[in-house]
Tab-separated table of C-alpha atoms and ligand atoms in Angstrom:
chain	number	residue	atom	x	y	z
H	1	MET	CA	86.311	91.690	78.345
H	2	LEU	CA	88.560	88.917	77.023
H	3	ALA	CA	87.979	90.010	73.454
H	4	LYS	CA	90.052	93.092	74.264
H	5	ARG	CA	93.368	91.236	74.004
H	6	ARG	CA	93.605	91.487	70.236
H	7	HIS	CA	92.797	95.161	70.486
H	8	VAL	CA	95.597	95.650	73.002
H	9	LEU	CA	98.247	94.017	70.875
H	10	ALA	CA	97.161	96.028	67.892
H	11	GLY	CA	97.562	99.160	70.001
H	12	LEU	CA	101.332	98.913	70.380
H	13	ALA	CA	102.097	100.859	67.249
H	14	ALA	CA	100.097	103.779	68.573
H	15	LEU	CA	102.358	104.309	71.571
H	16	PRO	CA	104.902	107.073	71.237
H	17	VAL	CA	108.562	106.238	71.617
H	18	GLY	CA	109.504	106.146	75.289
H	19	ALA	CA	112.108	104.310	77.324
H	20	CYS	CA	113.045	100.959	75.889
H	21	ALA	CA	111.502	98.088	77.817
H	22	PRO	CA	113.681	95.028	78.227
H	23	GLY	CA	112.226	91.749	77.058
H	24	LEU	CA	111.941	88.747	79.306
H	25	ARG	CA	115.222	86.978	79.953
H	26	THR	CA	115.320	83.228	79.968
H	27	ASP	CA	118.494	82.771	82.017
H	28	GLY	CA	118.791	83.396	85.766
H	29	PRO	CA	117.856	81.213	88.722
H	30	ALA	CA	114.912	78.885	88.483
H	31	VAL	CA	111.757	80.354	89.928
H	32	SER	CA	109.318	78.214	91.824
H	33	ILE	CA	105.840	78.895	90.634
H	34	GLY	CA	104.281	76.001	92.484
H	35	ASN	CA	102.013	74.023	90.204
H	36	ALA	CA	101.465	77.093	88.103
H	37	LYS	CA	100.243	75.193	85.058
H	38	PRO	CA	97.996	76.871	84.211
H	39	GLY	CA	98.844	80.208	85.797
H	40	LEU	CA	96.459	82.310	87.850
H	41	ASP	CA	95.346	84.431	84.902
H	42	ALA	CA	94.512	81.384	82.812
H	43	MET	CA	92.381	80.093	85.666
H	44	ALA	CA	90.738	83.461	86.235
H	45	GLN	CA	89.965	83.703	82.521
H	46	GLN	CA	87.882	80.548	82.737
H	47	GLY	CA	85.588	82.573	84.954
H	48	GLY	CA	85.641	85.420	82.413
H	49	ARG	CA	87.941	87.769	84.315
H	50	ARG	CA	91.611	88.728	84.300
H	51	PHE	CA	94.201	88.270	87.032
H	52	GLY	CA	97.231	90.472	87.351
H	53	SER	CA	99.470	92.652	89.457
H	54	ALA	CA	100.864	96.091	90.065
H	55	VAL	CA	104.385	96.636	88.767
H	56	ALA	CA	106.905	99.406	89.315
H	57	TRP	CA	109.460	100.747	86.913
H	58	ASN	CA	112.550	101.683	88.932
H	59	THR	CA	110.703	104.412	90.720
H	60	ALA	CA	112.289	105.913	93.793
H	61	GLY	CA	110.907	104.312	96.905
H	62	THR	CA	110.017	101.008	95.323
H	63	GLY	CA	113.441	100.120	93.906
H	64	MET	CA	112.163	97.366	91.663
H	65	SER	CA	111.452	96.912	88.050
H	66	VAL	CA	109.986	94.328	85.768
H	67	SER	CA	113.502	94.191	84.321
H	68	ASN	CA	114.247	91.901	87.278
H	69	PRO	CA	114.105	88.584	85.394
H	70	ASP	CA	112.838	86.535	88.341
H	71	TYR	CA	110.006	88.919	88.948
H	72	ALA	CA	109.222	89.134	85.253
H	73	ARG	CA	109.058	85.358	85.019
H	74	ILE	CA	106.427	85.235	87.756
H	75	LEU	CA	104.411	87.990	86.092
H	76	SER	CA	104.627	86.140	82.840
H	77	ALA	CA	103.529	82.833	84.338
H	78	GLU	CA	100.711	84.206	86.456
H	79	CYS	CA	99.395	87.496	85.106
H	80	GLY	CA	97.347	88.572	82.117
H	81	ILE	CA	97.163	92.197	83.141
H	82	ILE	CA	99.414	94.679	84.926
H	83	VAL	CA	98.914	98.121	86.401
H	84	ALA	CA	101.526	100.797	87.048
H	85	GLU	CA	102.039	101.077	90.818
H	86	ASN	CA	102.910	104.789	90.695
H	87	GLU	CA	103.944	105.707	87.172
H	88	MET	CA	100.565	106.931	85.896
H	89	LYS	CA	99.831	109.126	88.919
H	90	TRP	CA	100.032	112.934	88.657
H	91	GLN	CA	103.175	113.033	90.796
H	92	ALA	CA	104.948	110.814	88.281
H	93	LEU	CA	103.504	112.217	85.059
H	94	ARG	CA	103.434	115.931	85.839
H	95	PRO	CA	106.754	117.504	86.811
H	96	SER	CA	105.166	120.923	86.258
H	97	ALA	CA	101.915	122.561	85.249
H	98	GLU	CA	103.100	122.800	81.659
H	99	THR	CA	104.842	119.461	81.208
H	100	TYR	CA	104.292	115.729	81.119
H	101	ASP	CA	106.879	112.983	81.562
H	102	PHE	CA	105.659	109.689	80.163
H	103	THR	CA	109.009	107.889	80.250
H	104	ALA	CA	108.229	105.330	82.950
H	105	ALA	CA	104.531	104.962	82.129
H	106	ASP	CA	105.323	104.298	78.475
H	107	ALA	CA	107.983	101.791	79.459
H	108	ILE	CA	105.420	99.815	81.446
H	109	ALA	CA	102.894	100.039	78.620
H	110	ARG	CA	105.477	98.759	76.146
H	111	TRP	CA	106.529	95.971	78.469
H	112	ALA	CA	102.899	94.871	78.823
H	113	ASN	CA	102.485	94.854	75.103
H	114	ALA	CA	105.753	93.064	74.398
H	115	ASN	CA	104.724	90.376	76.884
H	116	ALA	CA	101.134	90.079	75.638
H	117	MET	CA	99.685	91.479	78.833
H	118	GLU	CA	96.854	93.904	79.203
H	119	LEU	CA	97.134	97.117	81.165
H	120	ARG	CA	94.844	98.758	83.736
H	121	GLY	CA	94.916	102.484	84.333
H	122	HIS	CA	95.643	103.854	87.822
H	123	THR	CA	94.761	106.671	88.302
H	124	LEU	CA	93.499	109.766	86.499
H	125	LEU	CA	92.945	111.557	89.811
H	126	TRP	CA	94.043	110.562	93.314
H	127	HIS	CA	91.982	113.169	95.102
H	128	ARG	CA	94.293	113.819	98.080
H	129	PRO	CA	96.699	116.750	98.516
H	130	GLN	CA	99.337	114.281	99.759
H	131	TRP	CA	99.391	112.714	96.296
H	132	PHE	CA	99.104	115.896	94.243
H	133	PRO	CA	102.326	117.306	92.816
H	134	ASP	CA	103.502	120.291	94.891
H	135	TRP	CA	102.834	122.689	92.042
H	136	LEU	CA	99.173	121.618	91.945
H	137	ASN	CA	98.701	122.083	95.689
H	138	ALA	CA	100.156	125.587	95.375
H	139	TYR	CA	98.567	126.462	92.036
H	140	ASP	CA	97.331	129.981	91.439
H	141	PHE	CA	94.070	129.507	89.575
H	142	GLY	CA	93.778	133.232	88.866
H	143	ALA	CA	90.684	135.380	88.565
H	144	ASN	CA	88.430	132.708	87.063
H	145	ARG	CA	89.361	129.949	89.486
H	146	MET	CA	86.685	127.519	88.470
H	147	ARG	CA	87.366	127.682	84.765
H	148	GLU	CA	91.121	127.345	85.253
H	149	ALA	CA	90.731	124.378	87.622
H	150	GLU	CA	88.454	122.709	85.098
H	151	ARG	CA	91.015	123.314	82.388
H	152	VAL	CA	93.863	121.843	84.443
H	153	LEU	CA	91.836	118.751	85.332
H	154	THR	CA	90.306	118.067	81.939
H	155	SER	CA	93.491	118.653	79.964
H	156	HIS	CA	95.329	116.160	82.191
H	157	ILE	CA	92.630	113.525	81.829
H	158	ARG	CA	92.289	114.029	78.082
H	159	THR	CA	96.042	113.837	77.544
H	160	VAL	CA	96.655	110.759	79.674
H	161	ALA	CA	93.516	108.798	78.842
H	162	SER	CA	93.849	109.333	75.100
H	163	ARG	CA	97.546	108.383	75.097
H	164	TYR	CA	96.732	104.871	76.363
H	165	ALA	CA	93.232	104.571	74.896
H	166	SER	CA	94.148	101.680	72.605
H	167	GLN	CA	95.670	99.710	75.454
H	168	ILE	CA	93.723	100.429	78.639
H	169	SER	CA	90.134	99.208	78.826
H	170	SER	CA	89.577	99.831	82.556
H	171	TRP	CA	90.643	103.010	84.397
H	172	ASP	CA	90.582	104.060	88.027
H	173	VAL	CA	89.288	107.496	87.127
H	174	VAL	CA	89.105	108.730	90.711
H	175	ASN	CA	90.975	107.195	93.633
H	176	GLU	CA	90.175	107.783	97.323
H	177	ALA	CA	88.043	110.912	97.461
H	178	ILE	CA	86.665	110.575	101.013
H	179	ASP	CA	88.606	110.998	104.231
H	180	HIS	CA	88.432	107.984	106.522
H	181	GLU	CA	88.626	110.022	109.747
H	182	THR	CA	86.600	113.164	109.033
H	183	ARG	CA	84.105	111.130	106.967
H	184	ALA	CA	83.882	114.000	104.490
H	185	PRO	CA	84.964	114.423	100.857
H	186	ILE	CA	88.620	115.423	100.746
H	187	LYS	CA	89.388	119.052	99.974
H	188	THR	CA	92.119	119.840	97.451
H	189	SER	CA	93.228	122.874	95.488
H	190	LEU	CA	90.951	121.664	92.695
H	191	SER	CA	87.868	121.203	94.893
H	192	ARG	CA	88.388	124.601	96.522
H	193	ALA	CA	88.580	126.258	93.118
H	194	MET	CA	85.628	124.311	91.728
H	195	GLY	CA	83.387	124.605	94.786
H	196	SER	CA	83.205	120.957	95.904
H	197	ALA	CA	84.880	117.574	95.676
H	198	GLU	CA	81.771	116.270	93.919
H	199	ALA	CA	82.231	118.839	91.140
H	200	VAL	CA	85.780	117.567	90.639
H	201	ILE	CA	84.753	113.900	90.701
H	202	ASP	CA	81.883	114.409	88.281
H	203	LEU	CA	84.003	116.339	85.817
H	204	ALA	CA	86.735	113.707	85.993
H	205	PHE	CA	84.297	110.943	85.033
H	206	HIS	CA	82.540	112.956	82.328
H	207	THR	CA	85.878	113.877	80.766
H	208	ALA	CA	87.118	110.289	80.901
H	209	ARG	CA	83.902	109.115	79.238
H	210	GLU	CA	84.285	111.681	76.477
H	211	VAL	CA	87.754	110.357	75.631
H	212	LEU	CA	87.011	106.681	76.338
H	213	PRO	CA	83.468	105.896	75.218
H	214	ASP	CA	83.904	102.125	75.659
H	215	ALA	CA	86.238	101.809	78.638
H	216	GLN	CA	85.205	100.681	82.103
H	217	LEU	CA	85.367	103.742	84.375
H	218	VAL	CA	86.043	102.938	88.019
H	219	TYR	CA	85.870	104.695	91.380
H	220	ASN	CA	88.622	103.056	93.468
H	221	ASP	CA	88.884	103.171	97.269
H	222	TYR	CA	90.009	101.211	100.322
H	223	MET	CA	86.730	100.440	102.064
H	224	SER	CA	87.219	96.936	103.413
H	225	TRP	CA	85.523	94.144	105.356
H	226	GLU	CA	87.204	94.826	108.729
H	227	PRO	CA	84.850	96.407	111.302
H	228	ALA	CA	87.069	99.509	111.440
H	229	HIS	CA	86.048	100.343	107.855
H	230	SER	CA	82.275	100.240	108.248
H	231	GLY	CA	81.932	104.035	108.409
H	232	HIS	CA	84.036	104.408	105.276
H	233	CYS	CA	81.849	101.830	103.507
H	234	ASP	CA	78.780	103.961	104.334
H	235	ASP	CA	80.516	107.066	103.037
H	236	VAL	CA	81.469	105.372	99.775
H	237	LEU	CA	77.892	104.140	99.373
H	238	ARG	CA	76.664	107.704	99.671
H	239	LEU	CA	79.187	108.806	97.068
H	240	LEU	CA	78.117	106.033	94.681
H	241	GLU	CA	74.436	106.863	95.240
H	242	GLY	CA	75.149	110.510	94.541
H	243	MET	CA	76.966	109.683	91.325
H	244	LYS	CA	74.045	107.505	90.173
H	245	ALA	CA	71.559	110.246	90.959
H	246	ARG	CA	73.615	112.827	89.058
H	247	GLY	CA	74.117	110.556	86.040
H	248	VAL	CA	77.890	110.373	86.438
H	249	PRO	CA	79.355	107.770	84.069
H	250	CYS	CA	81.016	105.527	86.661
H	251	ASP	CA	80.703	101.824	85.827
H	252	ALA	CA	82.369	100.046	88.703
H	253	LEU	CA	83.741	100.163	92.218
H	254	GLY	CA	87.380	99.202	92.639
H	255	ILE	CA	87.820	97.532	96.013
H	256	GLN	CA	91.487	97.956	96.799
H	257	SER	CA	91.534	94.957	99.179
H	258	HIS	CA	94.576	95.706	101.305
H	259	ILE	CA	92.987	93.398	103.867
H	260	GLU	CA	94.202	93.749	107.430
H	261	MET	CA	95.033	91.575	110.393
H	262	PHE	CA	95.781	94.180	113.064
H	263	ALA	CA	94.322	91.875	115.731
H	264	LEU	CA	93.266	88.240	115.811
H	265	ASP	CA	89.779	86.954	116.362
H	266	ALA	CA	89.699	84.184	118.974
H	267	ALA	CA	87.068	82.162	117.136
H	268	THR	CA	88.656	82.103	113.670
H	269	GLY	CA	92.351	82.643	114.449
H	270	VAL	CA	92.531	85.265	111.698
H	271	GLY	CA	91.723	88.966	111.690
H	272	PRO	CA	88.206	90.054	112.621
H	273	TYR	CA	85.919	90.829	109.718
H	274	ASP	CA	82.286	91.821	109.508
H	275	GLU	CA	80.884	89.317	107.058
H	276	ALA	CA	77.267	90.441	107.286
H	277	GLY	CA	78.161	94.122	107.010
H	278	TRP	CA	80.444	93.515	104.037
H	279	ARG	CA	77.757	91.495	102.247
H	280	ARG	CA	75.253	94.302	102.846
H	281	PHE	CA	77.750	96.739	101.362
H	282	LEU	CA	78.388	94.583	98.288
H	283	ASP	CA	74.640	93.997	97.878
H	284	GLU	CA	74.008	97.735	97.872
H	285	VAL	CA	76.828	98.483	95.445
H	286	THR	CA	75.829	95.770	92.989
H	287	GLY	CA	72.148	96.613	93.511
H	288	MET	CA	72.880	100.078	92.140
H	289	GLY	CA	74.296	98.392	89.034
H	290	TYR	CA	77.996	98.925	89.680
H	291	ARG	CA	80.458	96.201	88.659
H	292	LEU	CA	83.158	95.214	91.174
H	293	LEU	CA	86.918	94.826	90.848
H	294	ILE	CA	89.600	93.734	93.289
H	295	THR	CA	92.266	96.217	92.325
H	296	GLU	CA	95.115	96.063	94.888
H	297	PHE	CA	94.976	92.835	96.864
H	298	ASP	CA	97.516	92.104	99.580
H	299	VAL	CA	97.415	91.153	103.264
H	300	LYS	CA	98.664	93.140	106.250
H	301	ASP	CA	99.904	90.485	108.675
H	302	GLN	CA	100.793	92.730	111.622
H	303	ALA	CA	99.015	90.657	114.304
H	304	LEU	CA	100.480	87.318	113.231
H	305	PRO	CA	103.495	85.749	114.950
H	306	GLY	CA	106.863	85.836	113.208
H	307	ASP	CA	107.005	82.093	112.561
H	308	GLN	CA	106.888	81.731	108.809
H	309	GLY	CA	104.838	78.551	108.525
H	310	THR	CA	102.129	79.782	110.858
H	311	ARG	CA	102.094	83.204	109.270
H	312	ASP	CA	101.807	81.931	105.699
H	313	ALA	CA	99.037	79.533	106.673
H	314	LYS	CA	97.033	82.281	108.405
H	315	VAL	CA	97.553	84.733	105.571
H	316	ALA	CA	96.296	82.060	103.171
H	317	GLU	CA	93.329	81.341	105.423
H	318	PHE	CA	92.358	85.014	105.614
H	319	THR	CA	92.751	85.185	101.827
H	320	ARG	CA	90.533	82.118	101.382
H	321	ARG	CA	87.774	83.583	103.509
H	322	TYR	CA	87.963	86.905	101.683
H	323	PHE	CA	87.976	85.450	98.188
H	324	GLU	CA	85.201	82.960	98.959
H	325	LEU	CA	83.001	85.830	100.043
H	326	MET	CA	83.994	87.994	97.091
H	327	PHE	CA	83.340	85.160	94.678
H	328	ASP	CA	79.787	84.899	95.977
H	329	TYR	CA	79.557	88.049	93.860
H	330	ALA	CA	81.277	86.396	90.902
H	331	ASP	CA	78.541	87.508	88.501
H	332	HIS	CA	79.455	91.109	89.269
H	333	LEU	CA	83.221	90.732	89.637
H	334	ASP	CA	85.697	91.673	86.901
H	335	ASP	CA	89.500	92.076	87.165
H	336	VAL	CA	91.401	90.799	90.194
H	337	LEU	CA	94.823	92.347	90.760
H	338	ALA	CA	97.416	91.883	93.477
H	339	TRP	CA	99.419	94.918	94.600
H	340	GLY	CA	102.656	93.144	93.732
H	341	MET	CA	103.394	89.426	93.353
H	342	VAL	CA	106.560	89.174	95.497
H	343	ASP	CA	106.945	90.200	99.148
H	344	ALA	CA	110.258	92.005	98.740
H	345	TYR	CA	108.717	94.452	96.291
H	346	ASN	CA	105.397	94.988	98.030
H	347	TRP	CA	104.714	98.519	99.344
H	348	LEU	CA	103.891	97.181	102.817
H	349	GLN	CA	107.630	96.678	103.385
H	350	TYR	CA	108.334	100.397	103.329
H	351	PHE	CA	105.121	102.392	103.438
H	352	ASP	CA	104.027	101.923	107.042
H	353	PRO	CA	106.894	101.585	109.535
H	354	ALA	CA	104.462	99.965	112.004
H	355	ALA	CA	103.501	97.241	109.527
H	356	ARG	CA	105.522	94.813	111.658
H	357	THR	CA	107.124	95.615	114.986
H	358	ASP	CA	109.503	92.616	114.910
H	359	GLY	CA	111.478	93.895	111.945
H	360	LEU	CA	110.443	90.939	109.754
H	361	GLU	CA	109.096	91.313	106.246
H	362	VAL	CA	105.359	91.493	105.761
H	363	ARG	CA	104.352	88.277	103.965
H	364	GLY	CA	101.318	89.658	102.175
H	365	THR	CA	101.739	88.650	98.528
H	366	PRO	CA	101.562	85.305	96.680
H	367	TYR	CA	105.371	84.820	96.420
H	368	ASP	CA	108.112	85.164	99.006
H	369	SER	CA	111.274	87.165	98.504
H	370	SER	CA	113.112	84.124	97.095
H	371	TYR	CA	110.457	83.927	94.387
H	372	ALA	CA	108.862	80.797	95.834
H	373	ALA	CA	105.093	80.404	95.764
H	374	LYS	CA	103.416	80.575	99.163
H	375	PRO	CA	100.152	79.019	100.361
H	376	MET	CA	98.361	82.246	99.369
H	377	ARG	CA	99.142	81.464	95.750
H	378	GLU	CA	97.483	78.062	96.016
H	379	THR	CA	94.477	79.625	97.731
H	380	LEU	CA	94.031	82.032	94.839
H	381	ALA	CA	94.424	79.166	92.371
H	382	ALA	CA	91.785	77.124	94.207
H	383	THR	CA	89.351	80.065	94.245
H	384	PHE	CA	89.810	80.736	90.552
H	385	SER	CA	89.474	77.103	89.543
H	386	ASP	CA	86.224	76.777	91.522
H	387	ASN	CA	84.706	79.788	89.832
B	401	XIL	C1	101.087	103.156	96.823
B	401	XIL	C2	102.379	102.633	96.223
B	401	XIL	O1	102.390	101.229	96.334
B	401	XIL	C3	103.560	103.236	96.923
B	401	XIL	O2	104.757	102.892	96.246
B	401	XIL	C4	103.434	104.762	96.982
B	401	XIL	O3	104.461	105.285	97.791
B	401	XIL	C5	102.099	105.181	97.555
B	401	XIL	O4	101.071	104.573	96.821
B	401	XIL	N1	96.101	102.760	97.444
B	401	XIL	C6	96.337	103.096	96.132
B	401	XIL	C7	97.687	102.907	95.560
B	401	XIL	O5	95.398	103.433	95.412
B	401	XIL	O6	97.982	103.837	94.554
B	401	XIL	C8	98.731	102.982	96.637
B	401	XIL	O7	100.003	102.690	96.071
B	401	XIL	C9	98.398	102.007	97.763
B	401	XIL	C10	97.095	102.383	98.410
């Protein structure tokens, strides 16, 4: 895994000309990175894995960019790998059935390269109509629906995966293919044309493998350790079992890890979690031979009081418990990525209006909105240095 870095840097020349990525600035206000010597990635690398974060490139809705020098300085100090928060999704890359727009995705790839960071791929297929471009939801697949759907899917995957092949060694090939409520595979225009969601998933992985013989191919989803997710965990297990049985080339399970405190447990003072159930789940996944990744870590702090000190301490405590359990699976665990390093730019601030009812910011990432390290950052550092 670590040997890939040289490969990544060598890959820069292969990238087509896109938007110009700004380099890191050295002026601007001082940023507190706690005792970030060494940074989180350097510590994670001692355990043979990479640490990093999602980044956005001035996309509507997120309003941030790695061109923010304070943010970039934190990424630089702490991360060895980044992932595009939205810019490699179909909605961003595919303005129409005939066209691709790689401007923002290329800019992120160039920024990673210019700053000696690796890049993860997210995602070749988010299998939900909500995240399909409108044209794909409404697509007329014609008389030979199946063949045309296969063409649309495989040409997208071939085009995108091959464009970043020299730089991306781990891809979320399929993201979220099972509905949490109905407990069934999600139906899309592609699955209707191809007969089943499984047909779409299988073809996505086989096509990715064709283009990327050596990359880690990942199924990514939000099953989690809270009791409310146990049904979804079972459903994902069935999907993973099915893929094994069918010989689908999926190497790993991406555990998004948007962990949730929607209520507090009287005994622990943090959110309830089903430790035994989660261990059983991880045992089954690793028992089937899948590697694990933490792909989108952050903490939903809805049930915690507004008081900042208490909140940060509890968020760090929940983080500690989660990472200690996950690192019991250290032999199976690869990349660890946060879904943003700074609260102000974390999706939880805008995605779910009920995330906090008191109007305060969610404090779910390692750094606060003044770019100061929070207790969560030290918890991550302690976990990485112990493993
Ligand atoms: C989120 C982004 O953070 C938001 O900006 C966007 O509006 C919606 O998607 N699971 C995933 C990620 O796999 O792609 C999602 O990212 C968060 C949940």
